[in-house]
Structures are given as C-alpha cells and as structure tokens.
Amino acid sequence: MEKTILINPATEEEIASYDRLSKSEATSRIATAHQTFQNWKKTSLDERITLMRKLADIFDQNKETYAKMATQEMGKTIGQARSEIEKCAMICRYYADNIHTLVKDDMVATEATKSYVTFQPLGVILAVMPWNFPFYQVIRFAVPAVMAGNTGVLKHASNVQGCAMALENAFAKAGFPTGVFTNLNIASDAVENVIENDHIVAVTLTGSDPAGRSVASIAGKHLKKTVLELGGSDAYIVLDDADLDKATDLATYGRLQNNGQTCIAAKRFVVLASIYDEFITQYTQKMEAATMGDPLDENTYYGPMARVDLRDELHEQVEETIAQGGRLVTGGKIPKQKGAYYPATILADLTPGMTGFDQELFGPVASVIKAKDEEEAIRLANNSQFGLGSGVITGDSLRGEQIALRLEAGNSFVNKLVASDPRLPFGGIKTSGYGRELAKYGIREFMNTKSIWIE
Ligand code: NAP
C-alpha cells in the first residue's frame, strides 16, 4: 500500500504517515460525491447557510489545533497559521451572509414576457490544492462551490495530508451530508484517473505552472472546464516619492510572510534610480533584523520552507542568478542546522534574462531591479511571463492608480500588499492562470449561467 509521509520541515522528523486510497476507493468516494450532489443541489440556500455558519464556528473552536497542524506540516509561523484559520471562518461567514445576492437571478429586459439569467450548480468539482495555505486555499474553493450547490473532492498536496483530513472532518462535524466535501488521499499521478471519471464535471487547480499545464490538458481532452491559480513573480514599483520606511516595511513583510511562499507575495522590487541605493540600505537592515527560527515560537518572524527539496531548488536559483551577474546583498547561504531553513536574501541589480528576474522565487528571496524612470519601471514590471499580483508604492495615490491600471496582472494594489478578499475577484493572467476565485466572478465559474425566456 502506497503511503503519504508527513515530515515536519522545522525538524525533518516524520509526523505521521497515511495510506493512500486505492483506485477503487477513490472511485467509490467520487460516486458518493455524485450521489450526494443529486440531493444537495435541491437544498435551499437557507439550509446551506445554517451549515456554513456551523463550519465557521468549528474553525473558531479548533483554531489552536488547526494552526499547530499547519505549522508542523508546512512550517508557517504559528501566528500566521492562526490568522489563516480566522480567515477560513471569515470566508464561511461571508458566503453565509451574501449567498442570496451572489447567485441571485439577473432579470433582463427583452421582448419576452419574462427573461432572465439564472445560476445553477454543475456537479462534482475536483480541487487540486497546494500546501502553502493548507486550510485557506481549500476553503477559498470549497465554500463558494458548496454554497452554489456543488459537491467537491479534494486532492491536497501530499505534505499536508493531516490538514486535508481535518478539513473533511470539519465539514462532517458541521453537519454537511457525507459526500458534500470529500478528501482523496491520492498521489499526483492518480489525478488523471479522477479527471477522466464521468462524475467529475470541472477542475480547479492552485499550484505550479507544470501541474497546471498537465491538469488543464487532461481536462481539455475530456472537455471539462478548468480554473487555474498558478505562480507569480509580482512586481512592486517603488516610486521616487515613496516613504522609504513604509516601502521597506512592506517589502520585508511581503517577502518573508509565510516564509516567502505566497503566490501573490511581492517578489520583484522595481525601484527608481534616485532612491535605489537608499532603498537597498534600509531594506537590508530590515531583512537582516527579521528573526528566522522555530515556527512554533511566537517571536519568530519567519520559519523554514515547507520541504528541504524546495529549499535546495531555491538555493540553486539564487546561485544561478549570482553566476549570471546578480549581486548578492545579504543571505544566500544554507544554514548549518536541521530543517528546511533559508535566510532572508536580497539579490540586486537584476535584469531580464537572469533567473531571479524571469522565474518565480518561492521562498524568502527578494529580487531588486533598478529603473531609470517611471516608464522603464512599468516596462520592467510587465516584462514577465506571470501576471498574478503587482503593486505601486508612492506618496501620490493618483499617480499610483494610473500606473496600477497599466500593470499586466489580475490584481494591482497601491500602497498595500496584494491580499485576497472575498469581496473582490482573485486570479491571474498570462502563465499565472485563468479564471477567478471569490466574489460573484468566482462562485459563477462553477455554475451553469443559464438563460430563461418566457414568450
Ligand atoms: P505543485 O507542486 O504544483 O503542487 C500543487 C498541487 O498539485 C499538489 O496537490 C500536488 O500534489 C499537485 N500536483 C503536482 N503535480 C501534478 C501533476 N502533474 N498532476 C496533477 N497534480 C499535480 O505546487 P506547490 O509547490 O505545492 O505550490 C507552489 C506553487 O503554487 C507556486 O508556484 C505558487 O505560486 C503556486 N500557488 C498559486 C496560488 C494562486 O492562487 N495563484 C496560490 C498558492 C500557490 P503533490 O503534493 O502530491 O505533488
């Protein structure tokens, strides 16, 4: 029997191991999800709201347990893990409060006696999810999908299988019927078989570009809709009128939050030439002052990366960038200690063609880029295969807004780090993926937008 083995990235010790599902067990769970859908789609919005409020309470009641589980399985600091669980509860309540509006029929004036657009659930949705926000990423998909009347099956990242099981239990404890939300503990090479299953009507994947390409091509072959939330290398333009203390605070938190492993983290800082040296001086002081350590210690600013292999890949990208002419300002050395630790690192003077400019650095490494003026800064920011988030840091919000409108990304924020918010759609363009999550745009991705005409 194949097993999923969980390793604590802070200690490199085994936490637990779980048997993977066999092909027939996975098929049987998908059949249950399909069976459940036949009744679940007929439940009233108010019945769903009652259960969703219970799920929110379960997140509140189990905050400490869930947070510790996330920290031990993927290394995020305990304070940020608690915030993640609070955000899950918030999302449940947001959809409970707003579902009536989000899926309300749109009346359309035509020559008909009555014509309108209505939104109906599709069936069983497969979600392939990453480890970096092991509770929230799943909830961001599952809560709207289930509130819309769909059922969901989850293929979670292998290293956070404890969190995946906790999520399935949470839905059950809240009173959702068996099959509304189901965890499939399967390997990534078993995903193809799930997508091919006739009961699966659509697929959402949050993860890397290679995983997205693979899943989308299989789904395409079977004509099943996909939503892809992939990687990013978000550029933040720091203008010459920016408050540098604020800019470097944002840059430090942006690059070290979640131990540097957030899709929408600020990764490239495009800084105007007149403030470039001063930005680097202040930024270096702050990155060096941030404490790396045990993620369960309340005083730790950032912990280990999620896995040793991911840390080693990041280090290779750093070394490659330096070999290509990038300047190592601080960090850049693997510490001699147990755990997937990597120090806060700054690479400066990066230009297109260098690894640290072109690729996503999914860890605590910042890429700093010099631009001679505003126009060049916009060109450099947009010179990327990715288009997830982006930002402008400036003392003039109007100037910031004009630039934000020209950045090629799904989200562009002025004087604030991009963060997902259920009131606004979230997603990317270019190789950061397609489709949206959250807000009315997200919930409707997995609904049949249906026209009704009464002559
Ligand atoms: P990953 O390796 O692509 O894994 C994501 C999920 O896909 C996991 O469940 C993984 O399963 C599965 N998977 C991997 N290869 C697959 C394949 N060929 N077919 C089917 N499933 C496959 O990504 P990650 O390292 O966990 O996450 C980091 C990446 O995700 C970064 O690029 C980050 O920017 C991106 N991300 C994007 C968003 C967003 O909202 N846009 C949010 C978070 C993260 P196993 O664990 O079993 O391999």
XYZ file of C-alpha atoms and ligand atoms in Angstrom:
503
model
C 0.000 0.000 0.000
C 1.419 3.401 -1.040
C 1.780 5.898 1.810
C 1.794 9.673 2.223
C 4.560 10.547 4.669
C 4.431 13.847 6.527
C 7.737 15.447 7.559
C 7.988 18.440 9.894
C 10.170 20.904 7.897
C 11.499 22.521 11.080
C 12.950 19.278 12.452
C 12.992 16.940 9.420
C 11.248 14.360 11.639
C 8.332 12.218 10.496
C 4.997 13.406 11.903
C 2.709 10.717 10.506
C 2.062 8.505 7.527
C -1.265 7.687 5.908
C -2.282 5.006 3.416
C -3.142 6.399 0.002
C -6.522 5.470 -1.433
C -6.570 2.672 -3.980
C -8.063 3.434 -7.393
C -11.321 1.692 -6.476
C -11.571 3.504 -3.118
C -11.137 6.859 -4.881
C -13.747 5.903 -7.488
C -16.194 4.895 -4.787
C -15.734 8.220 -2.931
C -16.347 10.131 -6.173
C -19.512 8.073 -6.751
C -20.741 9.082 -3.274
C -19.988 12.744 -4.046
C -22.048 12.407 -7.240
C -24.908 10.683 -5.405
C -24.912 13.375 -2.731
C -24.998 16.092 -5.394
C -28.428 14.838 -6.559
C -29.921 15.890 -3.201
C -27.535 18.665 -2.219
C -28.395 20.734 -5.315
C -32.033 20.746 -4.177
C -31.332 22.098 -0.677
C -32.384 25.667 -0.036
C -29.830 28.433 0.348
C -31.000 28.847 3.936
C -30.238 25.204 4.764
C -26.733 25.663 3.347
C -26.292 28.911 5.278
C -27.070 27.187 8.594
C -24.423 24.532 7.978
C -21.885 27.084 6.759
C -22.259 29.099 9.965
C -21.577 25.895 11.924
C -18.437 25.313 9.858
C -17.270 28.849 10.735
C -17.802 28.049 14.444
C -15.760 24.855 14.068
C -12.842 26.894 12.723
C -13.146 29.235 15.720
C -13.351 26.374 18.217
C -10.404 24.452 16.724
C -8.214 27.408 15.842
C -5.274 26.361 18.010
C -5.334 22.698 16.912
C -5.614 23.508 13.215
C -2.983 26.255 13.405
C -0.485 23.933 15.102
C -1.188 21.262 12.493
C -0.431 23.681 9.627
C 2.751 24.894 11.344
C 4.018 21.369 11.919
C 3.176 20.112 8.444
C 4.480 23.015 6.345
C 6.411 25.332 8.641
C 4.434 28.598 8.668
C 4.748 30.619 11.877
C 2.100 29.886 14.467
C 0.755 33.458 14.477
C 0.226 33.399 10.717
C -1.325 29.936 10.987
C -3.887 31.293 13.483
C -4.674 34.168 11.094
C -5.213 31.632 8.315
C -7.801 29.754 10.380
C -9.525 33.036 11.273
C -9.686 33.853 7.551
C -11.336 30.469 6.893
C -14.059 31.278 9.427
C -14.473 34.719 7.868
C -14.900 33.219 4.372
C -17.598 30.825 5.639
C -19.500 33.729 7.210
C -19.037 35.938 4.135
C -20.709 33.334 1.906
C -23.397 32.635 4.515
C -24.180 36.362 4.636
C -24.025 37.024 0.890
C -25.048 33.887 -0.975
C -28.547 35.159 -1.756
C -27.082 38.169 -3.569
C -24.203 36.305 -5.219
C -26.402 33.804 -7.036
C -29.474 35.983 -7.492
C -31.154 35.803 -10.919
C -30.337 38.677 -13.285
C -33.571 39.970 -14.827
C -33.033 41.104 -18.444
C -35.448 43.346 -20.343
C -36.227 41.843 -23.799
C -39.356 41.390 -25.971
C -40.206 38.316 -23.853
C -42.904 38.344 -21.189
C -40.111 37.428 -18.848
C -36.418 36.758 -19.458
C -33.581 36.332 -17.042
C -30.266 34.662 -16.298
C -30.185 32.075 -13.561
C -27.204 30.297 -11.974
C -27.284 26.572 -11.288
C -24.751 24.145 -9.776
C -22.792 21.820 -12.059
C -21.949 18.692 -10.051
C -18.791 17.253 -8.514
C -15.791 19.592 -8.759
C -12.231 18.323 -8.332
C -9.841 20.651 -6.498
C -6.077 20.073 -6.672
C -4.566 22.230 -3.955
C -1.128 23.368 -2.698
C 0.408 23.230 0.769
C 1.246 26.906 1.289
C -2.081 27.866 2.888
C -3.217 24.321 3.681
C -6.601 25.329 5.133
C -7.385 28.601 3.389
C -6.642 27.564 -0.215
C -9.106 24.697 0.127
C -11.749 26.814 1.819
C -11.449 29.508 -0.871
C -12.548 26.879 -3.379
C -14.842 24.685 -1.290
C -17.060 27.221 0.475
C -18.392 29.004 -2.636
C -18.581 25.721 -4.580
C -20.668 24.041 -1.877
C -22.819 27.120 -1.265
C -23.572 27.132 -5.005
C -24.944 23.592 -4.636
C -21.978 21.637 -5.994
C -20.087 18.923 -4.168
C -16.292 18.876 -4.024
C -13.489 16.340 -3.948
C -10.038 17.419 -2.811
C -6.632 16.201 -3.918
C -4.444 18.087 -1.470
C -0.648 18.424 -1.551
C 0.913 15.284 -0.125
C 2.851 17.069 2.642
C -0.312 18.499 4.297
C -2.500 15.417 4.373
C -3.276 15.921 8.096
C -4.832 19.300 7.254
C -6.784 17.682 4.389
C -8.292 15.117 6.748
C -9.047 17.805 9.344
C -10.970 19.737 6.692
C -13.070 16.716 5.733
C -13.825 16.137 9.436
C -14.754 19.792 9.908
C -17.395 19.613 7.142
C -18.757 16.397 8.670
C -18.869 17.884 12.188
C -20.709 20.926 10.862
C -23.414 18.560 9.626
C -22.815 18.591 5.865
C -24.023 15.281 4.384
C -21.326 12.725 3.534
C -20.103 13.408 0.015
C -20.522 17.184 0.044
C -16.814 17.625 0.736
C -14.502 14.607 0.314
C -10.776 14.216 0.727
C -8.971 11.930 -1.712
C -5.555 10.954 -0.396
C -4.015 10.139 -3.780
C -0.693 10.828 -5.490
C -0.461 13.415 -8.264
C -0.083 10.689 -10.901
C -3.545 9.404 -9.926
C -5.188 12.752 -10.752
C -5.611 11.876 -14.438
C -7.837 8.973 -13.499
C -10.007 11.236 -11.344
C -10.372 13.848 -14.093
C -11.445 11.110 -16.519
C -14.186 9.951 -14.147
C -17.561 10.844 -15.719
C -18.870 12.220 -12.412
C -16.217 14.948 -12.312
C -17.588 17.970 -14.168
C -14.844 20.561 -13.661
C -11.420 21.012 -12.125
C -9.724 23.809 -10.209
C -6.000 23.739 -9.529
C -3.891 26.021 -7.419
C -0.203 25.284 -7.741
C 2.740 25.433 -10.080
C 2.771 26.068 -13.804
C 3.793 22.462 -14.731
C 0.975 20.993 -12.608
C -1.467 23.466 -14.175
C -0.431 22.589 -17.712
C -0.744 18.871 -17.028
C -4.163 19.058 -15.354
C -5.571 21.523 -17.908
C -4.502 19.371 -20.852
C -6.111 16.254 -19.391
C -9.275 18.188 -18.531
C -9.264 19.721 -22.022
C -9.137 16.306 -23.596
C -12.319 15.439 -21.686
C -13.920 18.859 -22.294
C -14.060 19.713 -18.608
C -13.759 23.287 -17.506
C -10.704 24.371 -15.510
C -9.798 27.284 -13.287
C -6.055 27.677 -12.761
C -4.411 29.707 -9.996
C -0.699 29.349 -10.700
C 2.556 31.003 -9.760
C 3.591 34.612 -9.862
C 6.577 36.903 -9.712
C 4.759 40.004 -8.572
C 6.495 43.286 -9.242
C 6.149 46.257 -6.907
C 7.243 49.585 -8.335
C 8.786 51.853 -5.707
C 8.459 55.432 -6.938
C 10.784 58.302 -6.024
C 8.082 59.959 -3.857
C 7.564 56.829 -1.722
C 8.045 56.839 2.034
C 11.079 54.521 2.101
C 10.471 53.389 5.659
C 6.989 52.232 4.682
C 8.207 50.779 1.370
C 10.897 48.677 3.059
C 8.477 47.549 5.777
C 6.097 46.328 3.073
C 8.959 44.719 1.150
C 10.190 42.880 4.254
C 6.789 41.539 5.249
C 5.868 40.873 1.620
C 8.929 38.740 1.031
C 9.043 36.920 4.388
C 5.344 36.363 5.072
C 4.539 32.631 5.003
C 8.310 32.068 4.902
C 8.388 33.570 1.421
C 5.951 31.059 -0.041
C 2.903 33.022 -1.122
C 1.768 33.115 -4.743
C 0.891 36.800 -4.502
C 3.930 37.783 -2.470
C 5.922 40.793 -3.553
C 8.849 39.134 -5.295
C 10.419 41.724 -7.595
C 11.001 45.294 -6.432
C 11.463 47.721 -9.289
C 12.983 50.815 -7.704
C 13.592 54.194 -9.339
C 17.292 55.048 -9.701
C 17.204 58.174 -7.495
C 16.217 56.167 -4.384
C 17.704 52.788 -5.351
C 20.773 52.762 -3.081
C 18.874 54.106 -0.081
C 16.089 51.541 -0.615
C 18.649 48.719 -0.588
C 20.375 50.054 2.558
C 17.119 50.264 4.545
C 15.763 47.004 3.120
C 18.955 45.128 4.014
C 18.784 46.325 7.629
C 15.207 45.101 7.953
C 15.719 41.740 6.243
C 18.774 41.075 8.439
C 16.859 42.061 11.597
C 13.997 39.600 10.921
C 14.412 36.516 13.122
C 14.401 33.123 11.455
C 13.626 30.192 13.731
C 11.225 27.674 15.201
C 7.810 28.440 13.666
C 6.091 27.462 16.924
C 7.992 30.196 18.781
C 5.752 33.286 18.976
C 8.772 35.590 18.438
C 9.873 34.057 15.155
C 9.409 36.336 12.122
C 9.845 33.554 9.562
C 10.350 29.812 9.783
C 11.646 27.079 7.499
C 10.471 26.475 3.965
C 7.945 23.676 3.502
C 10.354 20.990 2.295
C 14.113 20.511 2.030
C 13.913 19.806 -1.727
C 12.097 23.123 -2.299
C 14.751 24.954 -0.239
C 17.519 23.346 -2.295
C 15.810 24.320 -5.566
C 15.539 27.927 -4.365
C 19.227 27.963 -3.448
C 20.114 26.765 -6.947
C 18.085 29.641 -8.415
C 19.973 32.093 -6.172
C 23.363 30.710 -7.200
C 22.378 30.754 -10.850
C 21.321 34.409 -10.589
C 24.629 35.355 -8.984
C 26.536 33.493 -11.699
C 24.541 35.499 -14.273
C 25.706 38.798 -12.731
C 23.139 39.398 -9.977
C 24.554 40.979 -6.794
C 24.058 39.104 -3.523
C 23.394 41.787 -0.901
C 22.553 39.580 2.061
C 21.695 35.940 2.836
C 22.181 33.334 0.125
C 23.767 30.595 2.250
C 22.103 27.435 3.530
C 22.450 27.487 7.328
C 24.144 24.554 9.051
C 21.150 23.360 11.051
C 18.393 20.801 10.754
C 15.286 21.895 8.904
C 14.416 23.429 5.537
C 15.692 26.853 6.600
C 16.813 29.534 4.162
C 17.859 33.036 5.239
C 16.234 36.287 4.143
C 18.110 37.052 0.946
C 18.374 40.101 -1.315
C 19.563 39.879 -4.917
C 20.132 43.276 -6.519
C 20.888 44.766 -9.959
C 18.770 42.098 -11.673
C 17.937 42.403 -15.348
C 15.743 40.407 -17.747
C 17.308 37.071 -18.635
C 18.527 36.379 -15.094
C 16.845 33.562 -13.184
C 15.855 35.834 -10.288
C 14.174 38.212 -12.725
C 12.475 35.677 -15.010
C 11.439 32.862 -12.676
C 9.335 32.699 -9.543
C 11.487 32.545 -6.391
C 9.183 30.704 -3.990
C 10.988 31.411 -0.724
C 12.475 34.312 1.284
C 14.498 35.829 -1.563
C 13.864 39.331 -2.940
C 14.823 40.481 -6.434
C 15.697 44.179 -6.641
C 15.734 45.879 -10.027
C 16.802 49.421 -10.934
C 14.691 51.535 -13.314
C 15.842 54.883 -14.698
C 12.332 56.342 -14.696
C 8.631 55.550 -14.302
C 8.175 54.340 -17.904
C 11.095 51.940 -17.643
C 9.762 50.709 -14.283
C 6.412 49.822 -15.887
C 8.179 48.056 -18.766
C 10.337 46.023 -16.371
C 7.376 45.161 -14.139
C 5.423 43.905 -17.170
C 8.421 42.029 -18.562
C 7.329 38.731 -17.035
C 5.688 35.512 -18.086
C 3.492 35.894 -14.963
C 0.574 38.202 -14.242
C -0.857 37.455 -10.818
C -0.368 40.429 -8.481
C 1.527 43.708 -8.662
C 1.803 46.961 -6.796
C 2.927 50.542 -6.646
C 4.413 52.246 -3.607
C 4.143 56.002 -3.837
C 3.319 59.177 -1.948
C 0.809 60.110 -4.653
C -2.113 57.687 -4.824
C -3.428 59.171 -8.084
C -0.061 58.588 -9.773
C -0.101 55.078 -8.264
C -3.557 54.375 -9.650
C -2.539 55.430 -13.179
C 0.377 53.001 -13.052
C -1.704 50.227 -11.438
C -4.047 50.380 -14.437
C -1.096 49.717 -16.764
C 0.345 46.728 -14.887
C -0.303 43.358 -16.543
C -1.765 41.392 -13.647
C -5.036 40.166 -12.174
C -4.563 42.321 -9.076
C -2.779 45.671 -8.747
C -2.685 47.419 -5.370
C -1.377 50.854 -4.444
C 0.499 51.232 -1.130
C -0.702 47.833 0.071
C 0.437 44.275 -0.486
C -1.966 42.283 -2.636
C -4.181 40.059 -0.484
C -7.245 38.041 -1.389
C -10.557 39.392 -0.149
C -13.899 37.623 -0.716
C -15.473 40.888 -1.907
C -13.051 41.124 -4.856
C -12.207 38.567 -7.548
C -8.823 36.877 -7.329
C -6.750 35.316 -10.104
C -4.168 35.920 -12.774
C -3.374 36.364 -16.448
C -0.529 35.036 -18.654
C 1.072 31.923 -17.122
C -0.363 32.781 -13.702
C -3.528 31.046 -14.880
C -7.083 31.905 -15.808
C -10.489 32.083 -14.248
C -11.291 33.755 -10.958
C -11.997 32.798 -7.386
C -14.032 34.760 -4.823
C -16.721 37.409 -5.240
C -19.536 36.791 -7.747
C -16.999 36.121 -10.510
C -15.523 33.164 -8.612
C -18.711 31.459 -7.495
C -20.088 31.603 -11.043
C -17.063 29.771 -12.506
C -18.643 26.529 -11.331
C -22.264 27.316 -12.103
C -24.311 26.992 -15.255
C -25.108 30.544 -16.378
C -28.486 29.761 -17.871
C -30.845 31.936 -19.932
C -34.605 31.600 -19.390
C -37.081 33.099 -21.876
C -40.871 33.057 -21.416
C -42.578 34.195 -24.637
P 2.660 21.928 -7.111
O 3.858 21.115 -6.992
O 2.157 22.273 -8.442
O 1.539 21.205 -6.254
C 0.206 21.693 -6.178
C -0.743 20.535 -6.159
O -0.713 19.908 -7.433
C -0.400 19.444 -5.150
O -1.593 18.892 -4.676
C 0.373 18.438 -5.984
O 0.312 17.144 -5.434
C -0.390 18.518 -7.294
N 0.365 18.167 -8.477
C 1.662 18.413 -8.748
N 1.971 17.990 -9.993
C 0.838 17.492 -10.522
C 0.508 16.890 -11.774
N 1.404 16.758 -12.738
N -0.752 16.464 -11.967
C -1.674 16.594 -11.011
N -1.432 17.138 -9.803
C -0.194 17.599 -9.557
O 2.836 23.329 -6.402
P 3.344 23.623 -4.933
O 4.830 23.502 -4.885
O 2.563 22.784 -3.979
O 2.896 25.146 -4.749
C 3.684 26.182 -5.147
C 3.177 26.835 -6.416
O 1.786 27.121 -6.318
C 3.841 28.169 -6.628
O 4.130 28.333 -7.985
C 2.789 29.160 -6.179
O 2.942 30.433 -6.704
C 1.546 28.485 -6.619
N 0.382 28.984 -5.882
C -0.536 29.756 -6.554
C -1.621 30.300 -5.870
C -2.637 31.170 -6.568
O -3.693 31.427 -6.004
N -2.397 31.638 -7.788
C -1.781 30.047 -4.510
C -0.844 29.247 -3.876
C 0.240 28.725 -4.574
P 1.565 16.501 -4.630
O 1.813 17.342 -3.444
O 1.097 15.139 -4.292
O 2.705 16.531 -5.604
